[in-house]
Amino acid sequence: MVLELLSNAVLIIGLFFVFLAMLGLARLPDVYNRLHTTTKIGTLGAFSVMLSILLKVGFSPMGVKAITVALFILITSPVAAHMISRAAHRHGVGLCKESVIDEYGKACESACSINERE
Amino acid sequence: MKRYIAYSAILGLVWCFVHGTVNVNNFILGVLIAPFIIRPFKTLFPFDQDFSFANAIKKIPAQIKFLYVLIVEIIKANIMVAKIVLQPKIDIKPGIIAVPIDSKTDLGITAIANTITLTPGTLTIDVSDDRSILYVHAIDATDPEGVAQSIKDDLEKYTMEAFE
């Protein structure tokens, strides 16, 4: 009974955070800021949903698989964000106009001025 | 050879978790399959360096401490980004900052980069060619030195202890 309630509570928290991630994806200005929400909030959201499955079914095969999936998401989502942002920057996707500093752009220009986009 | 045994044991445990039932049969099956997985990815791991079980076990307390710090930071990060998303008018000053790091090994750099991505307001974009600088996108980049200092003090200390 207590586990059931706890599981539902964690599920609602997780869904709320996933909702926030999608809201951030729509509201924030450029690709880098959007990646902030999808990696950070998305990770905790998915983690909470998986944790709620574990609390509901206990350490049965399904619960163990759920917690494995949660750990994989925790490890792989930063790597995905890293690759997406790097690829975006190399393709010349600029920062939004509110940005105050871009030290990576400067380093890229001096290192690979041949490939620089006009 | 010692590395093969250690990685096989870890992969055996991972196989148990993926299969869903943790028992001796599954573990042995996982350990038997593991070398075929490790062989193609051998170049990604430092197989030419010495490896000792004693050192690996010695690092476990530091890794548990790091995990605790990581969980606290993830929760803080979520609350911070949630606040930004829920503001009626989004008022942010993002930017990309160069952060010098002390980690030297591949594992150490990977750990600090992933940790930076999961912690408040920062997202790793790239590592420089000489592996001394991480380029980090910060949601609040009005104080670049402060961000670099907080990464060094709050996170790198723990990853250096746990993974180097």
PDB file of C-alpha atoms in Angstrom:
ATOM      1  CA  MET A   1       0.000   0.000   0.000  1.00  0.00           C
ATOM      2  CA  VAL A   2       2.728   2.448   0.997  1.00  0.00           C
ATOM      3  CA  LEU A   3       4.829   1.327  -1.962  1.00  0.00           C
ATOM      4  CA  GLU A   4       1.837   1.787  -4.256  1.00  0.00           C
ATOM      5  CA  LEU A   5       1.344   5.365  -3.079  1.00  0.00           C
ATOM      6  CA  LEU A   6       5.069   6.102  -3.291  1.00  0.00           C
ATOM      7  CA  SER A   7       5.197   4.664  -6.791  1.00  0.00           C
ATOM      8  CA  ASN A   8       2.333   6.867  -7.951  1.00  0.00           C
ATOM      9  CA  ALA A   9       3.908   9.937  -6.350  1.00  0.00           C
ATOM     10  CA  VAL A  10       7.242   9.303  -8.082  1.00  0.00           C
ATOM     11  CA  LEU A  11       5.417   8.715 -11.378  1.00  0.00           C
ATOM     12  CA  ILE A  12       3.639  12.064 -11.098  1.00  0.00           C
ATOM     13  CA  ILE A  13       6.911  13.853 -10.265  1.00  0.00           C
ATOM     14  CA  GLY A  14       8.581  12.192 -13.256  1.00  0.00           C
ATOM     15  CA  LEU A  15       5.787  13.090 -15.652  1.00  0.00           C
ATOM     16  CA  PHE A  16       5.818  16.670 -14.374  1.00  0.00           C
ATOM     17  CA  PHE A  17       9.536  16.945 -15.111  1.00  0.00           C
ATOM     18  CA  VAL A  18       9.128  15.414 -18.577  1.00  0.00           C
ATOM     19  CA  PHE A  19       6.398  17.982 -19.212  1.00  0.00           C
ATOM     20  CA  LEU A  20       8.771  20.754 -18.121  1.00  0.00           C
ATOM     21  CA  ALA A  21      11.450  19.416 -20.463  1.00  0.00           C
ATOM     22  CA  MET A  22       9.072  19.587 -23.416  1.00  0.00           C
ATOM     23  CA  LEU A  23       7.925  23.060 -22.362  1.00  0.00           C
ATOM     24  CA  GLY A  24      11.555  24.171 -22.235  1.00  0.00           C
ATOM     25  CA  LEU A  25      12.159  22.641 -25.653  1.00  0.00           C
ATOM     26  CA  ALA A  26       9.438  24.865 -27.059  1.00  0.00           C
ATOM     27  CA  ARG A  27      10.224  28.048 -25.119  1.00  0.00           C
ATOM     28  CA  LEU A  28      14.002  28.454 -24.959  1.00  0.00           C
ATOM     29  CA  PRO A  29      15.718  30.316 -27.810  1.00  0.00           C
ATOM     30  CA  ASP A  30      18.457  28.193 -29.438  1.00  0.00           C
ATOM     31  CA  VAL A  31      19.677  24.619 -29.801  1.00  0.00           C
ATOM     32  CA  TYR A  32      22.173  24.783 -26.919  1.00  0.00           C
ATOM     33  CA  ASN A  33      19.666  26.093 -24.388  1.00  0.00           C
ATOM     34  CA  ARG A  34      17.140  23.510 -25.518  1.00  0.00           C
ATOM     35  CA  LEU A  35      19.676  20.741 -24.962  1.00  0.00           C
ATOM     36  CA  HIS A  36      19.995  21.943 -21.359  1.00  0.00           C
ATOM     37  CA  THR A  37      16.365  21.113 -20.682  1.00  0.00           C
ATOM     38  CA  THR A  38      16.203  17.848 -22.611  1.00  0.00           C
ATOM     39  CA  THR A  39      19.312  16.388 -20.971  1.00  0.00           C
ATOM     40  CA  LYS A  40      18.921  17.553 -17.386  1.00  0.00           C
ATOM     41  CA  ILE A  41      15.177  17.493 -16.902  1.00  0.00           C
ATOM     42  CA  GLY A  42      14.646  14.620 -19.323  1.00  0.00           C
ATOM     43  CA  THR A  43      17.126  12.495 -17.390  1.00  0.00           C
ATOM     44  CA  LEU A  44      15.427  13.015 -14.031  1.00  0.00           C
ATOM     45  CA  GLY A  45      11.988  12.619 -15.604  1.00  0.00           C
ATOM     46  CA  ALA A  46      12.789   9.296 -17.237  1.00  0.00           C
ATOM     47  CA  PHE A  47      14.656   8.180 -14.126  1.00  0.00           C
ATOM     48  CA  SER A  48      11.630   8.880 -11.931  1.00  0.00           C
ATOM     49  CA  VAL A  49       9.277   7.002 -14.265  1.00  0.00           C
ATOM     50  CA  MET A  50      11.591   3.969 -14.216  1.00  0.00           C
ATOM     51  CA  LEU A  51      11.921   4.233 -10.425  1.00  0.00           C
ATOM     52  CA  SER A  52       8.155   4.202 -10.138  1.00  0.00           C
ATOM     53  CA  ILE A  53       8.017   0.945 -12.152  1.00  0.00           C
ATOM     54  CA  LEU A  54      10.612  -0.541  -9.792  1.00  0.00           C
ATOM     55  CA  LEU A  55       8.571   0.487  -6.736  1.00  0.00           C
ATOM     56  CA  LYS A  56       5.392  -0.934  -8.235  1.00  0.00           C
ATOM     57  CA  VAL A  57       6.642  -4.384  -9.292  1.00  0.00           C
ATOM     58  CA  GLY A  58       9.587  -4.812  -6.883  1.00  0.00           C
ATOM     59  CA  PHE A  59      12.741  -6.692  -7.852  1.00  0.00           C
ATOM     60  CA  SER A  60      11.013  -8.844 -10.441  1.00  0.00           C
ATOM     61  CA  PRO A  61      12.588  -9.137 -13.936  1.00  0.00           C
ATOM     62  CA  MET A  62      10.627  -6.126 -15.131  1.00  0.00           C
ATOM     63  CA  GLY A  63      11.723  -3.921 -12.231  1.00  0.00           C
ATOM     64  CA  VAL A  64      15.380  -4.868 -12.637  1.00  0.00           C
ATOM     65  CA  LYS A  65      15.205  -4.094 -16.367  1.00  0.00           C
ATOM     66  CA  ALA A  66      13.573  -0.740 -15.631  1.00  0.00           C
ATOM     67  CA  ILE A  67      16.367   0.320 -13.299  1.00  0.00           C
ATOM     68  CA  THR A  68      18.946  -0.839 -15.901  1.00  0.00           C
ATOM     69  CA  VAL A  69      17.264   1.348 -18.523  1.00  0.00           C
ATOM     70  CA  ALA A  70      17.321   4.279 -16.078  1.00  0.00           C
ATOM     71  CA  LEU A  71      21.065   3.872 -15.503  1.00  0.00           C
ATOM     72  CA  PHE A  72      21.723   3.661 -19.252  1.00  0.00           C
ATOM     73  CA  ILE A  73      19.781   6.885 -19.804  1.00  0.00           C
ATOM     74  CA  LEU A  74      21.814   8.546 -17.059  1.00  0.00           C
ATOM     75  CA  ILE A  75      25.075   7.528 -18.750  1.00  0.00           C
ATOM     76  CA  THR A  76      24.165   8.100 -22.404  1.00  0.00           C
ATOM     77  CA  SER A  77      22.104  11.302 -22.435  1.00  0.00           C
ATOM     78  CA  PRO A  78      25.071  13.614 -21.669  1.00  0.00           C
ATOM     79  CA  VAL A  79      27.027  11.962 -24.492  1.00  0.00           C
ATOM     80  CA  ALA A  80      24.135  12.510 -26.909  1.00  0.00           C
ATOM     81  CA  ALA A  81      23.827  16.170 -25.877  1.00  0.00           C
ATOM     82  CA  HIS A  82      27.568  16.613 -26.291  1.00  0.00           C
ATOM     83  CA  MET A  83      27.550  15.175 -29.826  1.00  0.00           C
ATOM     84  CA  ILE A  84      24.463  17.160 -30.928  1.00  0.00           C
ATOM     85  CA  SER A  85      25.813  20.481 -29.657  1.00  0.00           C
ATOM     86  CA  ARG A  86      29.251  19.852 -31.165  1.00  0.00           C
ATOM     87  CA  ALA A  87      27.782  18.916 -34.546  1.00  0.00           C
ATOM     88  CA  ALA A  88      25.505  21.967 -34.447  1.00  0.00           C
ATOM     89  CA  HIS A  89      28.378  24.318 -33.692  1.00  0.00           C
ATOM     90  CA  ARG A  90      30.556  22.839 -36.437  1.00  0.00           C
ATOM     91  CA  HIS A  91      27.739  23.246 -38.956  1.00  0.00           C
ATOM     92  CA  GLY A  92      27.592  26.930 -38.144  1.00  0.00           C
ATOM     93  CA  VAL A  93      24.447  27.031 -36.040  1.00  0.00           C
ATOM     94  CA  GLY A  94      24.891  30.312 -34.190  1.00  0.00           C
ATOM     95  CA  LEU A  95      24.069  31.152 -30.619  1.00  0.00           C
ATOM     96  CA  CYS A  96      20.930  33.123 -29.833  1.00  0.00           C
ATOM     97  CA  LYS A  97      21.181  36.896 -29.732  1.00  0.00           C
ATOM     98  CA  GLU A  98      21.065  37.037 -25.920  1.00  0.00           C
ATOM     99  CA  SER A  99      24.423  35.228 -25.767  1.00  0.00           C
ATOM    100  CA  VAL A 100      27.251  37.149 -24.168  1.00  0.00           C
ATOM    101  CA  ILE A 101      30.380  35.104 -24.954  1.00  0.00           C
ATOM    102  CA  ASP A 102      31.569  32.413 -27.416  1.00  0.00           C
ATOM    103  CA  GLU A 103      35.099  31.226 -26.681  1.00  0.00           C
ATOM    104  CA  TYR A 104      34.620  27.983 -28.617  1.00  0.00           C
ATOM    105  CA  GLY A 105      33.853  29.895 -31.814  1.00  0.00           C
ATOM    106  CA  LYS A 106      37.061  31.912 -31.429  1.00  0.00           C
ATOM    107  CA  ALA A 107      39.127  28.759 -30.835  1.00  0.00           C
ATOM    108  CA  CYS A 108      37.560  27.071 -33.883  1.00  0.00           C
ATOM    109  CA  GLU A 109      38.217  30.048 -36.125  1.00  0.00           C
ATOM    110  CA  SER A 110      41.891  30.237 -35.264  1.00  0.00           C
ATOM    111  CA  ALA A 111      42.351  26.451 -35.550  1.00  0.00           C
ATOM    112  CA  CYS A 112      40.435  25.746 -38.755  1.00  0.00           C
ATOM    113  CA  SER A 113      40.182  28.992 -40.688  1.00  0.00           C
ATOM    114  CA  ILE A 114      40.279  27.016 -43.966  1.00  0.00           C
ATOM    115  CA  ASN A 115      36.944  25.351 -43.309  1.00  0.00           C
ATOM    116  CA  GLU A 116      35.380  28.473 -41.992  1.00  0.00           C
ATOM    117  CA  ARG A 117      31.967  29.270 -43.396  1.00  0.00           C
ATOM    118  CA  GLU A 118      31.465  32.654 -44.983  1.00  0.00           C
TER     119      GLU A 118
ATOM    120  CA  MET B   1      44.679 -10.248 -18.812  1.00  0.00           C
ATOM    121  CA  LYS B   2      43.631  -8.860 -15.437  1.00  0.00           C
ATOM    122  CA  ARG B   3      41.713  -6.164 -17.267  1.00  0.00           C
ATOM    123  CA  TYR B   4      39.873  -8.826 -19.259  1.00  0.00           C
ATOM    124  CA  ILE B   5      38.802 -10.531 -16.011  1.00  0.00           C
ATOM    125  CA  ALA B   6      37.669  -7.285 -14.369  1.00  0.00           C
ATOM    126  CA  TYR B   7      35.712  -6.070 -17.400  1.00  0.00           C
ATOM    127  CA  SER B   8      34.203  -9.535 -17.921  1.00  0.00           C
ATOM    128  CA  ALA B   9      32.913  -9.524 -14.347  1.00  0.00           C
ATOM    129  CA  ILE B  10      31.343  -6.086 -14.842  1.00  0.00           C
ATOM    130  CA  LEU B  11      29.768  -7.094 -18.163  1.00  0.00           C
ATOM    131  CA  GLY B  12      28.501 -10.315 -16.582  1.00  0.00           C
ATOM    132  CA  LEU B  13      26.705  -8.270 -13.960  1.00  0.00           C
ATOM    133  CA  VAL B  14      25.325  -5.946 -16.656  1.00  0.00           C
ATOM    134  CA  TRP B  15      24.043  -9.011 -18.541  1.00  0.00           C
ATOM    135  CA  CYS B  16      22.255 -10.193 -15.376  1.00  0.00           C
ATOM    136  CA  PHE B  17      20.526  -6.811 -15.066  1.00  0.00           C
ATOM    137  CA  VAL B  18      19.564  -6.678 -18.751  1.00  0.00           C
ATOM    138  CA  HIS B  19      18.178 -10.198 -18.546  1.00  0.00           C
ATOM    139  CA  GLY B  20      16.167  -9.297 -15.453  1.00  0.00           C
ATOM    140  CA  THR B  21      17.066 -12.159 -13.126  1.00  0.00           C
ATOM    141  CA  VAL B  22      20.282 -11.979 -11.123  1.00  0.00           C
ATOM    142  CA  ASN B  23      21.583 -15.494 -10.492  1.00  0.00           C
ATOM    143  CA  VAL B  24      24.763 -17.525 -10.886  1.00  0.00           C
ATOM    144  CA  ASN B  25      23.793 -19.104 -14.233  1.00  0.00           C
ATOM    145  CA  ASN B  26      23.185 -15.763 -15.905  1.00  0.00           C
ATOM    146  CA  PHE B  27      26.346 -14.309 -14.427  1.00  0.00           C
ATOM    147  CA  ILE B  28      28.477 -17.152 -15.786  1.00  0.00           C
ATOM    148  CA  LEU B  29      26.844 -16.847 -19.211  1.00  0.00           C
ATOM    149  CA  GLY B  30      27.560 -13.108 -19.207  1.00  0.00           C
ATOM    150  CA  VAL B  31      31.192 -13.635 -18.226  1.00  0.00           C
ATOM    151  CA  LEU B  32      31.599 -16.200 -21.029  1.00  0.00           C
ATOM    152  CA  ILE B  33      30.159 -13.838 -23.671  1.00  0.00           C
ATOM    153  CA  ALA B  34      32.026 -10.756 -22.373  1.00  0.00           C
ATOM    154  CA  PRO B  35      35.445 -11.332 -24.083  1.00  0.00           C
ATOM    155  CA  PHE B  36      33.742 -11.303 -27.498  1.00  0.00           C
ATOM    156  CA  ILE B  37      32.325  -7.865 -26.620  1.00  0.00           C
ATOM    157  CA  ILE B  38      35.582  -6.521 -25.169  1.00  0.00           C
ATOM    158  CA  ARG B  39      37.807  -7.633 -28.076  1.00  0.00           C
ATOM    159  CA  PRO B  40      36.418  -5.275 -30.799  1.00  0.00           C
ATOM    160  CA  PHE B  41      36.446  -2.295 -28.404  1.00  0.00           C
ATOM    161  CA  LYS B  42      39.926  -2.995 -27.060  1.00  0.00           C
ATOM    162  CA  THR B  43      41.441   0.188 -28.509  1.00  0.00           C
ATOM    163  CA  LEU B  44      39.052   2.326 -26.427  1.00  0.00           C
ATOM    164  CA  PHE B  45      40.509   1.062 -23.148  1.00  0.00           C
ATOM    165  CA  PRO B  46      44.035   1.497 -21.776  1.00  0.00           C
ATOM    166  CA  PHE B  47      45.028  -2.153 -22.121  1.00  0.00           C
ATOM    167  CA  ASP B  48      48.734  -1.316 -22.256  1.00  0.00           C
ATOM    168  CA  GLN B  49      48.729   0.145 -18.739  1.00  0.00           C
ATOM    169  CA  ASP B  50      49.171  -1.840 -15.560  1.00  0.00           C
ATOM    170  CA  PHE B  51      46.045  -2.801 -13.718  1.00  0.00           C
ATOM    171  CA  SER B  52      45.631  -4.069 -10.193  1.00  0.00           C
ATOM    172  CA  PHE B  53      42.508  -5.205  -8.399  1.00  0.00           C
ATOM    173  CA  ALA B  54      43.709  -3.566  -5.167  1.00  0.00           C
ATOM    174  CA  ASN B  55      43.756  -0.104  -6.759  1.00  0.00           C
ATOM    175  CA  ALA B  56      40.347  -0.641  -8.339  1.00  0.00           C
ATOM    176  CA  ILE B  57      38.834  -1.640  -5.006  1.00  0.00           C
ATOM    177  CA  LYS B  58      40.538   1.247  -3.220  1.00  0.00           C
ATOM    178  CA  LYS B  59      38.681   3.696  -5.452  1.00  0.00           C
ATOM    179  CA  ILE B  60      35.202   2.383  -4.604  1.00  0.00           C
ATOM    180  CA  PRO B  61      34.567   4.655  -1.554  1.00  0.00           C
ATOM    181  CA  ALA B  62      35.553   7.703  -3.622  1.00  0.00           C
ATOM    182  CA  GLN B  63      33.179   6.575  -6.372  1.00  0.00           C
ATOM    183  CA  ILE B  64      30.279   6.191  -3.937  1.00  0.00           C
ATOM    184  CA  LYS B  65      30.971   9.685  -2.624  1.00  0.00           C
ATOM    185  CA  PHE B  66      31.058  10.960  -6.219  1.00  0.00           C
ATOM    186  CA  LEU B  67      27.701   9.280  -6.916  1.00  0.00           C
ATOM    187  CA  TYR B  68      26.186  11.032  -3.904  1.00  0.00           C
ATOM    188  CA  VAL B  69      27.528  14.421  -5.058  1.00  0.00           C
ATOM    189  CA  LEU B  70      26.222  13.695  -8.571  1.00  0.00           C
ATOM    190  CA  ILE B  71      22.686  12.910  -7.378  1.00  0.00           C
ATOM    191  CA  VAL B  72      22.522  16.087  -5.281  1.00  0.00           C
ATOM    192  CA  GLU B  73      23.795  18.149  -8.221  1.00  0.00           C
ATOM    193  CA  ILE B  74      21.288  16.558 -10.641  1.00  0.00           C
ATOM    194  CA  ILE B  75      18.373  17.486  -8.378  1.00  0.00           C
ATOM    195  CA  LYS B  76      19.697  21.044  -8.005  1.00  0.00           C
ATOM    196  CA  ALA B  77      20.128  21.266 -11.792  1.00  0.00           C
ATOM    197  CA  ASN B  78      16.549  20.168 -12.412  1.00  0.00           C
ATOM    198  CA  ILE B  79      15.099  22.704  -9.996  1.00  0.00           C
ATOM    199  CA  MET B  80      17.191  25.470 -11.542  1.00  0.00           C
ATOM    200  CA  VAL B  81      16.231  24.658 -15.147  1.00  0.00           C
ATOM    201  CA  ALA B  82      12.590  24.172 -14.102  1.00  0.00           C
ATOM    202  CA  LYS B  83      12.610  27.690 -12.635  1.00  0.00           C
ATOM    203  CA  ILE B  84      14.004  29.124 -15.877  1.00  0.00           C
ATOM    204  CA  VAL B  85      11.442  27.273 -18.003  1.00  0.00           C
ATOM    205  CA  LEU B  86       8.515  28.362 -15.831  1.00  0.00           C
ATOM    206  CA  GLN B  87       9.436  32.061 -15.801  1.00  0.00           C
ATOM    207  CA  PRO B  88       6.798  34.158 -17.589  1.00  0.00           C
ATOM    208  CA  LYS B  89       9.516  35.935 -19.571  1.00  0.00           C
ATOM    209  CA  ILE B  90      12.697  34.021 -20.323  1.00  0.00           C
ATOM    210  CA  ASP B  91      15.623  36.196 -19.273  1.00  0.00           C
ATOM    211  CA  ILE B  92      18.928  34.365 -19.750  1.00  0.00           C
ATOM    212  CA  LYS B  93      22.440  35.304 -20.728  1.00  0.00           C
ATOM    213  CA  PRO B  94      23.958  32.141 -22.213  1.00  0.00           C
ATOM    214  CA  GLY B  95      27.424  31.721 -23.671  1.00  0.00           C
ATOM    215  CA  ILE B  96      30.266  29.286 -24.322  1.00  0.00           C
ATOM    216  CA  ILE B  97      33.127  29.368 -21.824  1.00  0.00           C
ATOM    217  CA  ALA B  98      36.574  27.753 -21.941  1.00  0.00           C
ATOM    218  CA  VAL B  99      37.221  25.813 -18.729  1.00  0.00           C
ATOM    219  CA  PRO B 100      40.758  24.529 -18.052  1.00  0.00           C
ATOM    220  CA  ILE B 101      40.811  21.024 -16.503  1.00  0.00           C
ATOM    221  CA  ASP B 102      43.436  18.987 -14.675  1.00  0.00           C
ATOM    222  CA  SER B 103      42.248  15.481 -15.625  1.00  0.00           C
ATOM    223  CA  LYS B 104      44.670  13.652 -17.900  1.00  0.00           C
ATOM    224  CA  THR B 105      43.243  10.177 -18.583  1.00  0.00           C
ATOM    225  CA  ASP B 106      40.432   9.435 -21.064  1.00  0.00           C
ATOM    226  CA  LEU B 107      38.195   8.091 -18.298  1.00  0.00           C
ATOM    227  CA  GLY B 108      38.778  11.148 -16.116  1.00  0.00           C
ATOM    228  CA  ILE B 109      37.952  13.577 -18.945  1.00  0.00           C
ATOM    229  CA  THR B 110      34.825  11.604 -19.890  1.00  0.00           C
ATOM    230  CA  ALA B 111      33.676  11.577 -16.275  1.00  0.00           C
ATOM    231  CA  ILE B 112      34.162  15.303 -15.753  1.00  0.00           C
ATOM    232  CA  ALA B 113      32.518  16.139 -19.111  1.00  0.00           C
ATOM    233  CA  ASN B 114      29.439  14.020 -18.386  1.00  0.00           C
ATOM    234  CA  THR B 115      29.225  15.383 -14.854  1.00  0.00           C
ATOM    235  CA  ILE B 116      29.354  18.957 -16.124  1.00  0.00           C
ATOM    236  CA  THR B 117      26.477  18.208 -18.486  1.00  0.00           C
ATOM    237  CA  LEU B 118      24.322  16.796 -15.695  1.00  0.00           C
ATOM    238  CA  THR B 119      24.963  19.627 -13.236  1.00  0.00           C
ATOM    239  CA  PRO B 120      23.269  23.054 -12.959  1.00  0.00           C
ATOM    240  CA  GLY B 121      23.393  25.397 -15.899  1.00  0.00           C
ATOM    241  CA  THR B 122      26.290  23.908 -17.831  1.00  0.00           C
ATOM    242  CA  LEU B 123      26.619  21.684 -20.923  1.00  0.00           C
ATOM    243  CA  THR B 124      29.886  20.347 -22.328  1.00  0.00           C
ATOM    244  CA  ILE B 125      30.345  20.993 -26.045  1.00  0.00           C
ATOM    245  CA  ASP B 126      33.883  19.937 -26.915  1.00  0.00           C
ATOM    246  CA  VAL B 127      37.353  19.223 -25.602  1.00  0.00           C
ATOM    247  CA  SER B 128      40.343  21.004 -27.108  1.00  0.00           C
ATOM    248  CA  ASP B 129      42.919  19.066 -29.141  1.00  0.00           C
ATOM    249  CA  ASP B 130      45.542  19.094 -26.395  1.00  0.00           C
ATOM    250  CA  ARG B 131      42.923  17.920 -23.850  1.00  0.00           C
ATOM    251  CA  SER B 132      43.507  20.751 -21.409  1.00  0.00           C
ATOM    252  CA  ILE B 133      40.375  22.821 -22.047  1.00  0.00           C
ATOM    253  CA  LEU B 134      36.696  21.918 -22.035  1.00  0.00           C
ATOM    254  CA  TYR B 135      34.281  24.184 -23.893  1.00  0.00           C
ATOM    255  CA  VAL B 136      31.194  24.525 -21.736  1.00  0.00           C
ATOM    256  CA  HIS B 137      27.895  26.163 -22.642  1.00  0.00           C
ATOM    257  CA  ALA B 138      26.450  27.932 -19.605  1.00  0.00           C
ATOM    258  CA  ILE B 139      22.934  29.307 -19.242  1.00  0.00           C
ATOM    259  CA  ASP B 140      24.283  32.150 -17.110  1.00  0.00           C
ATOM    260  CA  ALA B 141      27.628  33.188 -18.613  1.00  0.00           C
ATOM    261  CA  THR B 142      27.942  36.671 -17.160  1.00  0.00           C
ATOM    262  CA  ASP B 143      30.771  35.492 -14.876  1.00  0.00           C
ATOM    263  CA  PRO B 144      33.020  33.064 -16.835  1.00  0.00           C
ATOM    264  CA  GLU B 145      35.717  32.833 -14.154  1.00  0.00           C
ATOM    265  CA  GLY B 146      33.162  32.042 -11.469  1.00  0.00           C
ATOM    266  CA  VAL B 147      31.721  29.173 -13.521  1.00  0.00           C
ATOM    267  CA  ALA B 148      35.188  27.733 -14.215  1.00  0.00           C
ATOM    268  CA  GLN B 149      36.104  28.039 -10.538  1.00  0.00           C
ATOM    269  CA  SER B 150      32.921  26.347  -9.347  1.00  0.00           C
ATOM    270  CA  ILE B 151      33.469  23.430 -11.763  1.00  0.00           C
ATOM    271  CA  LYS B 152      37.014  23.025 -10.482  1.00  0.00           C
ATOM    272  CA  ASP B 153      36.100  23.199  -6.797  1.00  0.00           C
ATOM    273  CA  ASP B 154      32.775  21.373  -6.681  1.00  0.00           C
ATOM    274  CA  LEU B 155      33.130  18.629  -9.289  1.00  0.00           C
ATOM    275  CA  GLU B 156      36.627  17.980 -10.516  1.00  0.00           C
ATOM    276  CA  LYS B 157      37.895  17.245  -7.016  1.00  0.00           C
ATOM    277  CA  TYR B 158      35.530  14.278  -6.780  1.00  0.00           C
ATOM    278  CA  THR B 159      36.030  12.925 -10.305  1.00  0.00           C
ATOM    279  CA  MET B 160      39.805  13.116  -9.909  1.00  0.00           C
ATOM    280  CA  GLU B 161      39.569  11.051  -6.721  1.00  0.00           C
ATOM    281  CA  ALA B 162      37.144   8.539  -8.177  1.00  0.00           C
ATOM    282  CA  PHE B 163      38.495   7.895 -11.678  1.00  0.00           C
ATOM    283  CA  GLU B 164      42.184   8.823 -11.933  1.00  0.00           C
TER     284      GLU B 164
END
